[in-house]
Amino acid sequence: MFKKMFTKPEINPLDVLIHWNNPNEHLESNIGVYVLEQIKKNQDTLLFTIDISALRKSKRINTSDLSIKQISKDNWRLYFDEYTFFIEGSGFTKTPFLLEWKDSKEFVLTLYSYLSDQSRIHLKFYGNISDLSKEEYFSN
């Protein structure tokens, strides 16, 4: 019984993504990584922006150039273009993910990391489910 009180229930990523409607609430890191994997599966190209304080770079890349490597149970490395980004899934340095639906077909997945107390790195990946339903896009 004691263990049940402190065990998090399993979260089905598909249910979360289909019904997600709060762009200000953080997704669990494993669900954010799952979204990146689905973008890679379902899209040929991907627009991303990277913001470092006041600097911004936007670029379209082939999703075949996007690589996600799990390095431990709750940690991943994201490789794309010339960048490597470390994603932490637990602890005090957990990587926040935000998901915002722009309309019924387009969404933005944002993840960020702190450089200091005053500045962050923001990565935004722009997804488009085109002719697929949310269920089809996220369950392929």
PDB file of N, CA and C in Angstrom, residues 25-71:
ATOM      1  N   GLU A  25       1.301  24.174 -19.993  1.00  0.00           N
ATOM      2  CA  GLU A  25       1.625  23.084 -19.072  1.00  0.00           C
ATOM      3  C   GLU A  25       2.688  22.192 -19.698  1.00  0.00           C
ATOM      4  N   HIS A  26       3.667  21.804 -18.904  1.00  0.00           N
ATOM      5  CA  HIS A  26       4.774  20.990 -19.409  1.00  0.00           C
ATOM      6  C   HIS A  26       4.348  19.549 -19.649  1.00  0.00           C
ATOM      7  N   LEU A  27       4.833  19.013 -20.757  1.00  0.00           N
ATOM      8  CA  LEU A  27       4.695  17.579 -21.027  1.00  0.00           C
ATOM      9  C   LEU A  27       5.814  16.840 -20.318  1.00  0.00           C
ATOM     10  N   GLU A  28       5.587  15.589 -20.004  1.00  0.00           N
ATOM     11  CA  GLU A  28       6.672  14.749 -19.502  1.00  0.00           C
ATOM     12  C   GLU A  28       7.721  14.619 -20.605  1.00  0.00           C
ATOM     13  N   SER A  29       8.982  14.533 -20.236  1.00  0.00           N
ATOM     14  CA  SER A  29      10.069  14.461 -21.214  1.00  0.00           C
ATOM     15  C   SER A  29       9.923  13.279 -22.158  1.00  0.00           C
ATOM     16  N   ASN A  30       9.505  12.121 -21.627  1.00  0.00           N
ATOM     17  CA  ASN A  30       9.366  10.950 -22.506  1.00  0.00           C
ATOM     18  C   ASN A  30       8.270  11.161 -23.552  1.00  0.00           C
ATOM     19  N   ILE A  31       7.239  11.939 -23.230  1.00  0.00           N
ATOM     20  CA  ILE A  31       6.188  12.237 -24.208  1.00  0.00           C
ATOM     21  C   ILE A  31       6.712  13.233 -25.243  1.00  0.00           C
ATOM     22  N   GLY A  32       7.501  14.202 -24.811  1.00  0.00           N
ATOM     23  CA  GLY A  32       8.120  15.129 -25.749  1.00  0.00           C
ATOM     24  C   GLY A  32       9.044  14.421 -26.731  1.00  0.00           C
ATOM     25  N   VAL A  33       9.820  13.466 -26.238  1.00  0.00           N
ATOM     26  CA  VAL A  33      10.692  12.678 -27.112  1.00  0.00           C
ATOM     27  C   VAL A  33       9.844  11.852 -28.075  1.00  0.00           C
ATOM     28  N   TYR A  34       8.739  11.318 -27.585  1.00  0.00           N
ATOM     29  CA  TYR A  34       7.816  10.556 -28.432  1.00  0.00           C
ATOM     30  C   TYR A  34       7.288  11.434 -29.582  1.00  0.00           C
ATOM     31  N   VAL A  35       6.951  12.700 -29.297  1.00  0.00           N
ATOM     32  CA  VAL A  35       6.481  13.616 -30.342  1.00  0.00           C
ATOM     33  C   VAL A  35       7.573  13.814 -31.385  1.00  0.00           C
ATOM     34  N   LEU A  36       8.806  14.012 -30.947  1.00  0.00           N
ATOM     35  CA  LEU A  36       9.914  14.160 -31.893  1.00  0.00           C
ATOM     36  C   LEU A  36      10.065  12.919 -32.775  1.00  0.00           C
ATOM     37  N   GLU A  37       9.902  11.744 -32.179  1.00  0.00           N
ATOM     38  CA  GLU A  37       9.992  10.500 -32.953  1.00  0.00           C
ATOM     39  C   GLU A  37       8.863  10.409 -33.980  1.00  0.00           C
ATOM     40  N   GLN A  38       7.671  10.865 -33.614  1.00  0.00           N
ATOM     41  CA  GLN A  38       6.543  10.835 -34.552  1.00  0.00           C
ATOM     42  C   GLN A  38       6.725  11.857 -35.675  1.00  0.00           C
ATOM     43  N   ILE A  39       7.301  13.004 -35.364  1.00  0.00           N
ATOM     44  CA  ILE A  39       7.621  13.979 -36.416  1.00  0.00           C
ATOM     45  C   ILE A  39       8.588  13.342 -37.408  1.00  0.00           C
ATOM     46  N   LYS A  40       9.594  12.683 -36.892  1.00  0.00           N
ATOM     47  CA  LYS A  40      10.593  12.026 -37.750  1.00  0.00           C
ATOM     48  C   LYS A  40       9.947  10.968 -38.640  1.00  0.00           C
ATOM     49  N   LYS A  41       8.986  10.214 -38.099  1.00  0.00           N
ATOM     50  CA  LYS A  41       8.306   9.164 -38.863  1.00  0.00           C
ATOM     51  C   LYS A  41       7.358   9.706 -39.926  1.00  0.00           C
ATOM     52  N   ASN A  42       6.679  10.803 -39.615  1.00  0.00           N
ATOM     53  CA  ASN A  42       5.561  11.257 -40.446  1.00  0.00           C
ATOM     54  C   ASN A  42       5.845  12.441 -41.367  1.00  0.00           C
ATOM     55  N   GLN A  43       6.977  13.066 -41.224  1.00  0.00           N
ATOM     56  CA  GLN A  43       7.291  14.232 -42.044  1.00  0.00           C
ATOM     57  C   GLN A  43       8.637  14.034 -42.733  1.00  0.00           C
ATOM     58  N   ASP A  44       8.742  14.556 -43.950  1.00  0.00           N
ATOM     59  CA  ASP A  44      10.017  14.494 -44.669  1.00  0.00           C
ATOM     60  C   ASP A  44      10.943  15.631 -44.273  1.00  0.00           C
ATOM     61  N   THR A  45      10.358  16.805 -44.058  1.00  0.00           N
ATOM     62  CA  THR A  45      11.145  17.962 -43.650  1.00  0.00           C
ATOM     63  C   THR A  45      10.548  18.555 -42.386  1.00  0.00           C
ATOM     64  N   LEU A  46      11.340  19.380 -41.746  1.00  0.00           N
ATOM     65  CA  LEU A  46      10.953  19.940 -40.461  1.00  0.00           C
ATOM     66  C   LEU A  46      11.552  21.331 -40.345  1.00  0.00           C
ATOM     67  N   LEU A  47      10.744  22.289 -39.939  1.00  0.00           N
ATOM     68  CA  LEU A  47      11.235  23.624 -39.647  1.00  0.00           C
ATOM     69  C   LEU A  47      11.529  23.676 -38.155  1.00  0.00           C
ATOM     70  N   PHE A  48      12.700  24.192 -37.805  1.00  0.00           N
ATOM     71  CA  PHE A  48      13.000  24.406 -36.397  1.00  0.00           C
ATOM     72  C   PHE A  48      13.546  25.811 -36.219  1.00  0.00           C
ATOM     73  N   THR A  49      13.378  26.343 -35.030  1.00  0.00           N
ATOM     74  CA  THR A  49      14.028  27.591 -34.654  1.00  0.00           C
ATOM     75  C   THR A  49      14.775  27.342 -33.363  1.00  0.00           C
ATOM     76  N   ILE A  50      15.890  28.020 -33.237  1.00  0.00           N
ATOM     77  CA  ILE A  50      16.652  27.973 -31.995  1.00  0.00           C
ATOM     78  C   ILE A  50      16.869  29.407 -31.547  1.00  0.00           C
ATOM     79  N   ASP A  51      16.462  29.687 -30.316  1.00  0.00           N
ATOM     80  CA  ASP A  51      16.627  31.024 -29.732  1.00  0.00           C
ATOM     81  C   ASP A  51      17.592  30.912 -28.566  1.00  0.00           C
ATOM     82  N   ILE A  52      18.631  31.724 -28.613  1.00  0.00           N
ATOM     83  CA  ILE A  52      19.568  31.828 -27.499  1.00  0.00           C
ATOM     84  C   ILE A  52      19.564  33.289 -27.085  1.00  0.00           C
ATOM     85  N   SER A  53      18.911  33.557 -25.976  1.00  0.00           N
ATOM     86  CA  SER A  53      18.664  34.933 -25.535  1.00  0.00           C
ATOM     87  C   SER A  53      18.001  35.707 -26.666  1.00  0.00           C
ATOM     88  N   ALA A  54      18.663  36.729 -27.212  1.00  0.00           N
ATOM     89  CA  ALA A  54      18.043  37.556 -28.253  1.00  0.00           C
ATOM     90  C   ALA A  54      18.385  37.085 -29.667  1.00  0.00           C
ATOM     91  N   LEU A  55      19.160  36.023 -29.806  1.00  0.00           N
ATOM     92  CA  LEU A  55      19.550  35.530 -31.122  1.00  0.00           C
ATOM     93  C   LEU A  55      18.614  34.427 -31.582  1.00  0.00           C
ATOM     94  N   ARG A  56      18.274  34.414 -32.878  1.00  0.00           N
ATOM     95  CA  ARG A  56      17.371  33.394 -33.417  1.00  0.00           C
ATOM     96  C   ARG A  56      17.914  32.883 -34.742  1.00  0.00           C
ATOM     97  N   LYS A  57      17.784  31.569 -34.918  1.00  0.00           N
ATOM     98  CA  LYS A  57      18.105  30.951 -36.199  1.00  0.00           C
ATOM     99  C   LYS A  57      16.954  30.024 -36.551  1.00  0.00           C
ATOM    100  N   SER A  58      16.478  30.114 -37.782  1.00  0.00           N
ATOM    101  CA  SER A  58      15.428  29.227 -38.285  1.00  0.00           C
ATOM    102  C   SER A  58      15.985  28.478 -39.478  1.00  0.00           C
ATOM    103  N   LYS A  59      15.601  27.224 -39.585  1.00  0.00           N
ATOM    104  CA  LYS A  59      16.107  26.419 -40.693  1.00  0.00           C
ATOM    105  C   LYS A  59      15.170  25.242 -40.928  1.00  0.00           C
ATOM    106  N   ARG A  60      15.080  24.839 -42.184  1.00  0.00           N
ATOM    107  CA  ARG A  60      14.326  23.643 -42.547  1.00  0.00           C
ATOM    108  C   ARG A  60      15.346  22.523 -42.764  1.00  0.00           C
ATOM    109  N   ILE A  61      15.091  21.372 -42.134  1.00  0.00           N
ATOM    110  CA  ILE A  61      15.993  20.227 -42.276  1.00  0.00           C
ATOM    111  C   ILE A  61      15.193  19.000 -42.706  1.00  0.00           C
ATOM    112  N   ASN A  62      15.878  18.025 -43.244  1.00  0.00           N
ATOM    113  CA  ASN A  62      15.264  16.731 -43.514  1.00  0.00           C
ATOM    114  C   ASN A  62      15.142  15.984 -42.195  1.00  0.00           C
ATOM    115  N   THR A  63      14.015  15.349 -41.980  1.00  0.00           N
ATOM    116  CA  THR A  63      13.856  14.615 -40.724  1.00  0.00           C
ATOM    117  C   THR A  63      14.790  13.417 -40.652  1.00  0.00           C
ATOM    118  N   SER A  64      15.323  12.970 -41.780  1.00  0.00           N
ATOM    119  CA  SER A  64      16.313  11.888 -41.738  1.00  0.00           C
ATOM    120  C   SER A  64      17.595  12.341 -41.037  1.00  0.00           C
ATOM    121  N   ASP A  65      17.802  13.667 -40.932  1.00  0.00           N
ATOM    122  CA  ASP A  65      18.968  14.211 -40.232  1.00  0.00           C
ATOM    123  C   ASP A  65      18.722  14.411 -38.742  1.00  0.00           C
ATOM    124  N   LEU A  66      17.525  14.104 -38.286  1.00  0.00           N
ATOM    125  CA  LEU A  66      17.174  14.215 -36.875  1.00  0.00           C
ATOM    126  C   LEU A  66      17.409  12.854 -36.228  1.00  0.00           C
ATOM    127  N   SER A  67      18.171  12.842 -35.153  1.00  0.00           N
ATOM    128  CA  SER A  67      18.486  11.582 -34.489  1.00  0.00           C
ATOM    129  C   SER A  67      18.289  11.733 -32.985  1.00  0.00           C
ATOM    130  N   ILE A  68      17.666  10.737 -32.379  1.00  0.00           N
ATOM    131  CA  ILE A  68      17.424  10.729 -30.936  1.00  0.00           C
ATOM    132  C   ILE A  68      18.045   9.457 -30.375  1.00  0.00           C
ATOM    133  N   LYS A  69      18.959   9.609 -29.448  1.00  0.00           N
ATOM    134  CA  LYS A  69      19.624   8.458 -28.819  1.00  0.00           C
ATOM    135  C   LYS A  69      19.320   8.461 -27.332  1.00  0.00           C
ATOM    136  N   GLN A  70      18.784   7.349 -26.855  1.00  0.00           N
ATOM    137  CA  GLN A  70      18.542   7.237 -25.418  1.00  0.00           C
ATOM    138  C   GLN A  70      19.850   6.798 -24.775  1.00  0.00           C
ATOM    139  N   ILE A  71      20.319   7.573 -23.787  1.00  0.00           N
ATOM    140  CA  ILE A  71      21.598   7.258 -23.156  1.00  0.00           C
ATOM    141  C   ILE A  71      21.431   6.672 -21.753  1.00  0.00           C
TER     142      ILE A  71
END
